[in-house]
Short mmCIF file of C-alpha atoms and ligand atoms in Angstrom, two decimals:
data_model
loop_
_atom_site.label_atom_id
_atom_site.label_comp_id
_atom_site.label_asym_id
_atom_site.label_seq_id
_atom_site.Cartn_x
_atom_site.Cartn_y
_atom_site.Cartn_z
CA MET A 1 -1.52 31.45 -29.19
CA ASN A 2 1.34 32.44 -31.47
CA LYS A 3 2.25 35.97 -32.53
CA ARG A 4 0.50 35.70 -35.89
CA GLU A 5 -2.77 34.62 -34.27
CA PHE A 6 -2.49 37.43 -31.72
CA LEU A 7 -1.79 40.08 -34.27
CA GLY A 8 -4.71 38.83 -36.28
CA THR A 9 -7.23 40.19 -33.75
CA THR A 10 -8.22 43.83 -33.85
CA ALA A 11 -7.20 44.47 -30.26
CA ALA A 12 -3.84 42.87 -30.67
CA ALA A 13 -3.25 44.72 -33.92
CA GLY A 14 -4.11 47.89 -32.02
CA LEU A 15 -1.57 47.08 -29.34
CA SER A 16 1.08 46.49 -31.94
CA LEU A 17 0.26 49.98 -33.21
CA ILE A 18 0.57 51.48 -29.74
CA LEU A 19 3.69 49.59 -28.74
CA GLY A 20 5.28 48.91 -32.09
CA GLU A 21 5.01 45.45 -33.58
CA ARG A 22 8.42 44.31 -32.31
CA VAL A 23 7.76 45.32 -28.72
CA TRP A 24 4.28 43.84 -28.74
CA ALA A 25 5.54 40.56 -30.16
CA ARG A 26 7.61 40.13 -26.96
CA PHE A 27 4.45 40.19 -24.86
CA ALA A 28 1.94 38.59 -27.17
CA ALA A 29 2.35 35.05 -25.94
CA LEU A 30 2.02 35.86 -22.25
CA PRO A 31 -1.14 34.77 -20.45
CA VAL A 32 -3.17 37.63 -18.96
CA GLU A 33 -2.09 36.94 -15.36
CA ARG A 34 1.60 36.93 -16.30
CA LEU A 35 1.21 40.05 -18.40
CA ALA A 36 -0.39 41.77 -15.39
CA GLU A 37 3.02 41.67 -13.70
CA ASP A 38 5.11 42.57 -16.71
CA GLU A 39 6.37 46.06 -15.95
CA ALA A 40 7.92 46.59 -19.38
CA PHE A 41 4.52 46.14 -20.98
CA TRP A 42 2.73 48.47 -18.56
CA ALA A 43 5.48 51.05 -18.86
CA ALA A 44 4.59 51.27 -22.55
CA ILE A 45 0.92 51.80 -21.64
CA ARG A 46 1.87 54.35 -18.96
CA ALA A 47 3.75 56.32 -21.61
CA LYS A 48 0.38 56.98 -23.25
CA TYR A 49 -0.71 59.14 -20.29
CA ARG A 50 0.52 62.60 -19.32
CA LEU A 51 1.05 62.33 -15.57
CA LYS A 52 1.49 65.27 -13.23
CA PRO A 53 4.81 64.78 -11.42
CA ASP A 54 3.66 66.59 -8.25
CA TYR A 55 1.80 63.59 -6.81
CA ILE A 56 1.10 59.91 -7.33
CA ASN A 57 -2.48 59.82 -8.57
CA LEU A 58 -4.29 57.12 -6.60
CA GLU A 59 -7.70 58.73 -7.06
CA SER A 60 -8.84 57.57 -10.49
CA GLY A 61 -12.20 56.58 -9.02
CA TYR A 62 -13.70 60.03 -9.39
CA TYR A 63 -12.44 60.75 -12.86
CA SER A 64 -9.76 58.87 -14.73
CA MET A 65 -7.83 60.95 -17.18
CA GLN A 66 -8.01 60.30 -20.87
CA ALA A 67 -5.02 58.61 -22.45
CA THR A 68 -3.12 61.04 -24.68
CA PRO A 69 -4.35 59.56 -27.99
CA VAL A 70 -7.95 59.88 -26.77
CA LEU A 71 -7.40 63.41 -25.48
CA GLU A 72 -5.84 64.49 -28.77
CA ALA A 73 -8.75 63.00 -30.73
CA PHE A 74 -11.17 64.75 -28.38
CA ILE A 75 -9.48 68.12 -28.83
CA ALA A 76 -9.59 67.63 -32.61
CA LYS A 77 -13.35 66.97 -32.30
CA VAL A 78 -13.82 70.15 -30.26
CA ARG A 79 -12.11 72.09 -33.05
CA GLU A 80 -14.09 70.34 -35.77
CA VAL A 81 -17.47 70.93 -34.13
CA ASN A 82 -16.58 74.56 -33.56
CA TYR A 83 -15.44 74.85 -37.17
CA GLN A 84 -18.57 73.32 -38.65
CA ALA A 85 -20.81 74.89 -36.01
CA SER A 86 -24.55 74.52 -36.59
CA TYR A 87 -23.87 72.76 -39.90
CA TYR A 88 -22.45 69.86 -37.88
CA LEU A 89 -25.32 69.93 -35.41
CA ARG A 90 -27.92 69.89 -38.18
CA THR A 91 -26.28 67.26 -40.37
CA THR A 92 -24.11 64.61 -38.73
CA GLN A 93 -24.67 65.10 -34.99
CA VAL A 94 -27.47 62.53 -34.70
CA PRO A 95 -25.93 59.72 -36.82
CA ASP A 96 -22.54 60.25 -35.13
CA LYS A 97 -24.08 59.86 -31.68
CA ALA A 98 -25.98 56.78 -32.86
CA ALA A 99 -22.69 55.28 -34.10
CA ALA A 100 -21.10 55.91 -30.68
CA ARG A 101 -24.13 54.35 -29.04
CA ASP A 102 -23.75 51.24 -31.26
CA LYS A 103 -20.13 50.84 -30.19
CA LEU A 104 -21.06 51.20 -26.52
CA ALA A 105 -23.85 48.67 -26.91
CA ALA A 106 -21.35 46.22 -28.40
CA LEU A 107 -19.05 46.79 -25.40
CA ALA A 108 -21.96 46.36 -22.99
CA GLY A 109 -23.15 43.27 -24.88
CA CYS A 110 -26.68 44.58 -25.35
CA SER A 111 -28.83 45.75 -28.22
CA PRO A 112 -28.39 49.42 -29.25
CA ALA A 113 -32.17 49.67 -28.86
CA GLU A 114 -31.69 49.20 -25.09
CA LEU A 115 -28.97 51.79 -24.57
CA CYS A 116 -28.60 55.55 -24.67
CA ILE A 117 -25.71 57.91 -24.02
CA THR A 118 -26.20 60.15 -21.02
CA ARG A 119 -23.95 62.65 -19.28
CA ASN A 120 -23.18 60.42 -16.30
CA THR A 121 -24.49 57.83 -13.85
CA THR A 122 -26.37 60.52 -11.97
CA GLU A 123 -28.44 61.36 -15.02
CA SER A 124 -28.99 57.69 -15.87
CA ILE A 125 -30.17 56.77 -12.38
CA THR A 126 -32.29 59.87 -12.07
CA THR A 127 -33.94 59.01 -15.39
CA VAL A 128 -35.05 55.68 -13.95
CA VAL A 129 -35.99 56.78 -10.43
CA SER A 130 -37.81 59.92 -11.60
CA GLY A 131 -39.40 58.13 -14.52
CA PHE A 132 -40.76 55.24 -12.48
CA ASP A 133 -44.55 55.16 -12.14
CA TRP A 134 -44.56 55.37 -8.32
CA GLN A 135 -47.70 55.05 -6.21
CA ARG A 136 -47.86 56.39 -2.65
CA GLY A 137 -46.72 53.67 -0.24
CA ASP A 138 -44.55 51.85 -2.79
CA GLU A 139 -41.22 50.70 -1.39
CA ALA A 140 -37.67 50.76 -2.70
CA VAL A 141 -34.65 48.86 -1.38
CA MET A 142 -31.04 50.04 -1.42
CA ALA A 143 -27.93 50.03 0.77
CA GLU A 144 -26.29 52.46 3.17
CA GLN A 145 -23.13 51.90 1.13
CA ASP A 146 -24.66 53.19 -2.13
CA TYR A 147 -23.51 56.52 -3.51
CA GLY A 148 -24.85 59.44 -1.46
CA HIS A 149 -26.47 61.37 -4.27
CA MET A 150 -28.25 58.29 -5.56
CA LEU A 151 -29.69 57.74 -2.07
CA ALA A 152 -30.67 61.41 -2.05
CA GLN A 153 -32.58 60.85 -5.28
CA PHE A 154 -34.65 58.19 -3.50
CA ARG A 155 -35.19 60.51 -0.51
CA LEU A 156 -36.42 63.18 -2.91
CA THR A 157 -38.76 60.64 -4.47
CA ALA A 158 -40.02 59.72 -0.99
CA ARG A 159 -40.85 63.38 -0.32
CA ARG A 160 -42.52 63.87 -3.67
CA HIS A 161 -44.33 60.59 -4.25
CA GLY A 162 -44.62 59.20 -0.72
CA ILE A 163 -42.54 56.10 -1.33
CA VAL A 164 -40.78 54.29 1.52
CA ASN A 165 -37.06 53.56 1.29
CA LYS A 166 -35.66 50.49 3.05
CA LEU A 167 -31.91 50.47 3.55
CA VAL A 168 -29.75 47.41 4.17
CA SER A 169 -26.15 47.54 5.37
CA VAL A 170 -23.67 45.46 3.38
CA PRO A 171 -20.81 43.87 5.40
CA VAL A 172 -17.30 44.87 4.34
CA ASP A 173 -16.10 41.28 4.23
CA PRO A 174 -19.01 38.94 3.45
CA LYS A 175 -18.57 35.22 3.87
CA SER A 176 -20.69 34.31 0.87
CA ASP A 177 -22.88 35.76 -1.87
CA ASP A 178 -25.84 34.26 -0.10
CA GLU A 179 -25.19 36.37 2.99
CA ILE A 180 -25.64 39.49 0.84
CA VAL A 181 -28.58 38.17 -1.16
CA GLN A 182 -30.42 37.33 2.07
CA LEU A 183 -29.86 40.86 3.38
CA TYR A 184 -31.63 42.32 0.37
CA ALA A 185 -34.29 39.62 0.41
CA GLY A 186 -35.06 40.50 4.04
CA ALA A 187 -35.86 44.09 3.10
CA ILE A 188 -38.39 43.17 0.39
CA THR A 189 -42.10 43.29 1.22
CA PRO A 190 -45.21 42.91 -0.97
CA ARG A 191 -45.02 46.72 -1.53
CA THR A 192 -41.45 46.71 -2.88
CA ARG A 193 -41.21 47.76 -6.54
CA LEU A 194 -37.58 48.70 -7.14
CA LEU A 195 -34.26 47.53 -5.74
CA MET A 196 -31.08 49.50 -6.40
CA VAL A 197 -27.70 47.82 -6.00
CA SER A 198 -24.20 49.13 -6.66
CA HIS A 199 -22.23 46.87 -8.97
CA MET A 200 -19.14 48.09 -7.14
CA ILE A 201 -19.50 49.96 -3.85
CA ASN A 202 -17.67 53.21 -4.42
CA VAL A 203 -16.25 53.71 -0.91
CA THR A 204 -14.85 50.19 -0.48
CA GLY A 205 -14.43 48.74 -3.98
CA GLN A 206 -16.59 45.72 -3.11
CA ILE A 207 -18.05 43.95 -6.15
CA MET A 208 -21.60 42.84 -5.46
CA PRO A 209 -23.23 39.57 -6.58
CA VAL A 210 -25.60 41.47 -8.84
CA ARG A 211 -26.90 38.51 -10.82
CA LYS A 212 -27.93 36.61 -7.69
CA ILE A 213 -29.56 39.68 -6.17
CA ALA A 214 -31.43 40.34 -9.42
CA ASP A 215 -32.70 36.77 -9.65
CA MET A 216 -33.88 36.89 -6.05
CA ALA A 217 -35.62 40.24 -6.58
CA HIS A 218 -37.27 39.17 -9.82
CA ALA A 219 -38.63 36.06 -8.14
CA ARG A 220 -40.44 38.49 -5.81
CA GLY A 221 -41.66 40.72 -8.65
CA VAL A 222 -39.21 43.55 -7.92
CA ASP A 223 -37.38 45.52 -10.63
CA VAL A 224 -33.61 45.89 -10.34
CA LEU A 225 -31.59 49.03 -11.02
CA VAL A 226 -27.80 48.62 -10.99
CA ASP A 227 -25.44 51.51 -10.29
CA GLY A 228 -22.47 50.54 -12.42
CA ALA A 229 -20.62 53.85 -12.10
CA HIS A 230 -17.35 52.14 -11.21
CA ALA A 231 -17.77 48.78 -12.87
CA PHE A 232 -18.08 49.60 -16.55
CA ALA A 233 -14.71 48.99 -18.27
CA GLN A 234 -12.95 48.35 -14.96
CA PHE A 235 -13.67 44.63 -15.18
CA VAL A 236 -15.24 42.39 -17.78
CA TYR A 237 -18.94 41.47 -17.98
CA THR A 238 -21.90 42.12 -20.20
CA VAL A 239 -24.93 44.00 -18.92
CA PRO A 240 -27.52 41.36 -19.99
CA GLU A 241 -25.67 38.63 -18.09
CA LEU A 242 -26.32 40.60 -14.88
CA GLY A 243 -30.04 40.01 -15.37
CA CYS A 244 -31.03 43.53 -14.29
CA ASP A 245 -33.76 45.79 -15.68
CA TYR A 246 -31.84 49.07 -15.63
CA TYR A 247 -28.09 49.73 -15.67
CA ALA A 248 -26.35 53.06 -15.23
CA ALA A 249 -22.66 53.89 -15.65
CA SER A 250 -20.23 56.74 -16.16
CA LEU A 251 -17.71 56.57 -18.99
CA HIS A 252 -15.37 59.22 -17.57
CA LYS A 253 -14.34 56.82 -14.83
CA TRP A 254 -12.96 53.55 -16.25
CA LEU A 255 -13.45 53.89 -19.99
CA GLY A 256 -11.28 57.01 -20.05
CA CYS A 257 -13.79 59.20 -21.90
CA PRO A 258 -13.97 62.98 -21.50
CA LEU A 259 -15.90 64.32 -18.52
CA GLY A 260 -19.66 64.18 -18.94
CA THR A 261 -20.27 60.81 -20.59
CA GLY A 262 -22.41 57.96 -19.33
CA ILE A 263 -24.81 55.22 -20.36
CA LEU A 264 -28.29 54.10 -19.46
CA TYR A 265 -29.42 50.57 -20.29
CA VAL A 266 -33.11 49.75 -20.04
CA ARG A 267 -34.19 46.21 -20.80
CA ARG A 268 -36.40 46.26 -23.86
CA ASP A 269 -39.63 45.34 -22.08
CA LYS A 270 -39.07 47.98 -19.37
CA ILE A 271 -38.77 51.00 -21.64
CA ALA A 272 -42.50 51.57 -22.00
CA GLY A 273 -42.92 51.75 -18.22
CA LEU A 274 -40.63 54.75 -17.71
CA TRP A 275 -41.78 58.34 -17.99
CA PRO A 276 -39.28 60.65 -19.75
CA ILE A 277 -38.03 63.57 -17.64
CA TYR A 278 -37.95 65.90 -20.64
CA GLY A 279 -40.67 66.17 -23.23
CA ASP A 280 -39.47 64.86 -26.57
CA HIS A 281 -41.11 64.21 -29.93
CA ARG A 282 -40.17 60.53 -29.55
CA MET A 283 -42.20 60.17 -26.34
CA ASN A 284 -45.25 59.00 -28.24
CA ASP A 285 -43.39 55.87 -29.18
CA ASP A 286 -43.34 54.39 -25.73
CA THR A 287 -40.94 51.64 -26.68
CA ASP A 288 -38.15 53.85 -28.08
CA ILE A 289 -35.40 54.32 -25.49
CA MET A 290 -34.55 57.62 -27.16
CA LYS A 291 -37.67 59.08 -25.56
CA LEU A 292 -35.55 59.08 -22.36
CA ASN A 293 -32.61 60.79 -24.01
CA HIS A 294 -33.61 64.35 -24.77
CA THR A 295 -30.58 66.53 -23.99
CA GLY A 296 -31.14 69.90 -25.58
CA THR A 297 -28.04 71.48 -27.09
CA HIS A 298 -24.99 70.09 -25.34
CA PRO A 299 -21.23 69.50 -25.84
CA VAL A 300 -21.53 66.91 -28.60
CA HIS A 301 -17.76 66.61 -29.02
CA THR A 302 -17.68 64.56 -25.79
CA ASP A 303 -19.85 61.93 -27.48
CA LEU A 304 -17.50 61.94 -30.45
CA ALA A 305 -14.52 60.97 -28.30
CA ILE A 306 -16.25 57.81 -27.04
CA ALA A 307 -15.19 55.74 -30.06
CA HIS A 308 -11.55 56.69 -29.45
CA ALA A 309 -11.76 55.77 -25.78
CA ILE A 310 -13.30 52.40 -26.68
CA ALA A 311 -10.54 51.80 -29.23
CA PHE A 312 -7.87 52.57 -26.61
CA HIS A 313 -9.61 50.36 -24.02
CA GLU A 314 -9.88 47.52 -26.50
CA THR A 315 -6.31 47.75 -27.64
CA ILE A 316 -5.23 47.12 -24.06
CA GLY A 317 -8.04 44.56 -23.79
CA GLY A 318 -10.63 44.33 -21.03
CA GLN A 319 -9.19 41.11 -19.57
CA ARG A 320 -5.65 42.48 -19.49
CA LYS A 321 -6.83 45.70 -17.88
CA GLU A 322 -8.87 43.90 -15.24
CA ALA A 323 -5.99 41.55 -14.40
CA ARG A 324 -3.54 44.44 -14.08
CA LEU A 325 -5.87 46.51 -11.91
CA ARG A 326 -6.53 43.60 -9.59
CA TYR A 327 -2.81 42.85 -9.46
CA LEU A 328 -2.03 46.46 -8.47
CA GLN A 329 -4.67 46.48 -5.72
CA ASN A 330 -3.51 43.16 -4.29
CA TYR A 331 0.11 44.30 -4.56
CA TRP A 332 -0.40 46.96 -1.91
CA THR A 333 -3.31 45.57 0.12
CA ASN A 334 -1.51 42.24 0.73
CA LYS A 335 1.36 44.22 2.25
CA VAL A 336 -0.69 46.45 4.57
CA ARG A 337 -3.54 44.13 5.53
CA PRO A 338 -1.57 42.27 8.23
CA LEU A 339 -0.15 45.45 9.83
CA ALA A 340 -1.16 46.42 13.37
CA ASN A 341 -3.58 49.39 13.53
CA VAL A 342 -4.44 49.08 9.83
CA VAL A 343 -8.06 48.46 8.82
CA LEU A 344 -8.80 47.27 5.30
CA ASN A 345 -12.33 48.25 4.31
CA THR A 346 -12.30 45.96 1.26
CA PRO A 347 -13.15 42.23 1.09
CA THR A 348 -10.33 39.73 1.56
CA ASP A 349 -11.58 37.50 -1.30
CA PRO A 350 -9.78 38.89 -4.40
CA ALA A 351 -12.78 38.03 -6.60
CA ARG A 352 -14.86 40.58 -4.64
CA SER A 353 -12.78 43.60 -5.66
CA CYS A 354 -10.66 44.94 -8.50
CA ALA A 355 -8.78 48.28 -8.67
CA ILE A 356 -10.36 50.06 -5.71
CA ALA A 357 -9.62 49.45 -2.04
CA ASN A 358 -10.00 51.46 1.13
CA VAL A 359 -7.60 51.60 4.05
CA GLY A 360 -7.90 53.22 7.47
CA VAL A 361 -5.49 53.62 10.34
CA LYS A 362 -6.87 53.29 13.87
CA GLY A 363 -6.83 56.60 15.70
CA VAL A 364 -6.24 58.65 12.52
CA ALA A 365 -9.19 60.51 11.01
CA PRO A 366 -9.59 59.85 7.26
CA ASP A 367 -9.11 63.55 6.43
CA ALA A 368 -5.89 63.65 8.42
CA LEU A 369 -4.71 60.43 6.77
CA ALA A 370 -5.37 61.78 3.28
CA LYS A 371 -3.63 65.06 4.19
CA THR A 372 -0.53 63.32 5.52
CA LEU A 373 -0.39 61.04 2.49
CA LEU A 374 -0.47 64.05 0.21
CA GLU A 375 1.71 66.47 2.12
CA LYS A 376 4.33 64.10 3.45
CA TYR A 377 4.39 61.35 0.84
CA GLY A 378 3.03 63.00 -2.31
CA ILE A 379 0.13 60.54 -2.66
CA TRP A 380 -3.28 61.73 -3.83
CA THR A 381 -6.20 59.70 -2.41
CA ASN A 382 -9.75 60.39 -1.26
CA ALA A 383 -10.84 60.50 2.39
CA VAL A 384 -14.03 58.57 3.21
CA ASP A 385 -15.56 59.24 6.63
CA ASN A 386 -19.00 57.75 6.32
CA ASP A 387 -20.74 56.71 9.54
CA ALA A 388 -23.85 55.37 7.81
CA ALA A 389 -21.77 53.15 5.55
CA GLY A 390 -19.42 52.24 8.42
CA VAL A 391 -16.37 53.16 6.35
CA HIS A 392 -13.52 55.30 7.68
CA GLY A 393 -10.35 55.44 5.65
CA VAL A 394 -8.92 56.62 2.36
CA ARG A 395 -10.01 55.23 -0.97
CA VAL A 396 -7.05 54.17 -3.07
CA THR A 397 -7.63 53.80 -6.78
CA PRO A 398 -4.71 52.98 -9.06
CA HIS A 399 -5.26 53.06 -12.82
CA VAL A 400 -3.31 51.25 -15.53
CA PHE A 401 -0.66 53.97 -15.53
CA ILE A 402 0.28 53.31 -11.90
CA VAL A 403 3.35 51.14 -11.27
CA PRO A 404 4.33 49.05 -8.22
CA ARG A 405 7.15 51.38 -7.14
CA GLU A 406 4.51 54.07 -6.59
CA LEU A 407 2.47 51.66 -4.50
CA ASP A 408 5.62 50.94 -2.49
CA VAL A 409 5.53 54.60 -1.45
CA LEU A 410 1.96 54.10 -0.24
CA VAL A 411 2.87 50.93 1.67
CA ARG A 412 5.80 52.67 3.37
CA ALA A 413 3.55 55.61 4.26
CA ILE A 414 0.81 53.42 5.77
CA ARG A 415 3.41 51.43 7.68
CA GLU A 416 4.94 54.59 9.16
CA ILE A 417 1.61 56.24 9.96
CA ALA A 418 0.25 53.06 11.59
CA ARG A 419 3.40 52.78 13.71
CA ALA A 420 3.40 56.40 14.89
C1 LIG B 1 -21.40 54.37 -7.05
C2 LIG B 1 -21.53 55.71 -7.72
N1 LIG B 1 -22.69 56.02 -8.27
C3 LIG B 1 -22.89 57.19 -8.90
C4 LIG B 1 -21.87 58.10 -9.01
C5 LIG B 1 -22.11 59.37 -9.73
O1 LIG B 1 -21.33 59.39 -10.89
P1 LIG B 1 -21.37 60.68 -11.81
O2 LIG B 1 -20.93 61.82 -10.95
O3 LIG B 1 -20.41 60.37 -12.90
O4 LIG B 1 -22.75 60.84 -12.25
C6 LIG B 1 -20.63 57.82 -8.45
C7 LIG B 1 -19.54 58.78 -8.53
O5 LIG B 1 -18.45 58.59 -8.08
C8 LIG B 1 -20.46 56.59 -7.78
O6 LIG B 1 -19.31 56.27 -7.21
#
């Protein structure tokens, strides 16, 4: 593809705006995999973030900061909403949120009629689990490696509605998709009604074969809820191609939106079957997903920043971002994986992970490892000490603003700690 063709696309035109047309033209012809290693290009992207010099931020899994252009747009929206006050809320609030929803639906590859904007994955998953028409004795299937609070939501449902939760344990380094699919299949009984699966396991970064699990579950008459908290905008896919019934994600993780933004996808024919948590005038139309989206008065300026975050994400380009994130993860994991006393809690097959990986050192408690990394090496990570999930290590999550020389500091640190 020549420069003219590249600049002809919206995303490429956006990049030329961010980088300057001359700089962008230098990179335009590079294939995604080559661009993933081009430090001059990523230095220009890094310059769009305000990074705290006190530590190397390898914990973008919890919340990834907004790029400066998004943050500035967000702050302007805060001012504007405050300025217009109730006039804004009574006039343009609803159409503005609908416009943001349309853009998100385009990114997710689904119909806007199947998507609503929530505050986070927690709210999206709770909307499904609490809204499900459970009968006493119904069963649900999930994994020990799913996010703790989502599992707690199922335990709460068990207490309230008398459902039975069946938990599988996903191996850290599976040999095949089928091995995982069979695990889930083995937990399904004639009483199973809902299966929850993480698109990416948060403590290990493992990407799950969601489509195959969904097909297997559907063949047994079981609905599928996907926890996509970490997947959305980290790597490229559309929600419908996953074949699930419900999909939940947070936008303040990989899309770089302000805190408190998420999505809930409900396949069109599944909307009627969910009870809303909040009463809403739209609840009489059982097929309107907005019946599930009553929020009361809330910080609407967060919703207004979504379009800016999408624009920034798309100017980098989903494929370029995914390739860079995978490159960064492999850059450091390939160096530490063979070391004595080091345990990688992330699959060896590069297709089964992206930005996130987890590393432990034998004989060093995860908390102590995270503390040493921060205090001695200036590296910010997240300790994971989860017996049920079988994961003991620190989660390492580089974002697009991280550069290899920072990961070299991590590699040196792990090497020294593992040798001590
Ligand atoms: C797999 C998974 N699910 C759900 C959540 C909850 O996300 P939020 O706090 O944005 O609702 C997280 C948070 O890290 C997560 O990792």
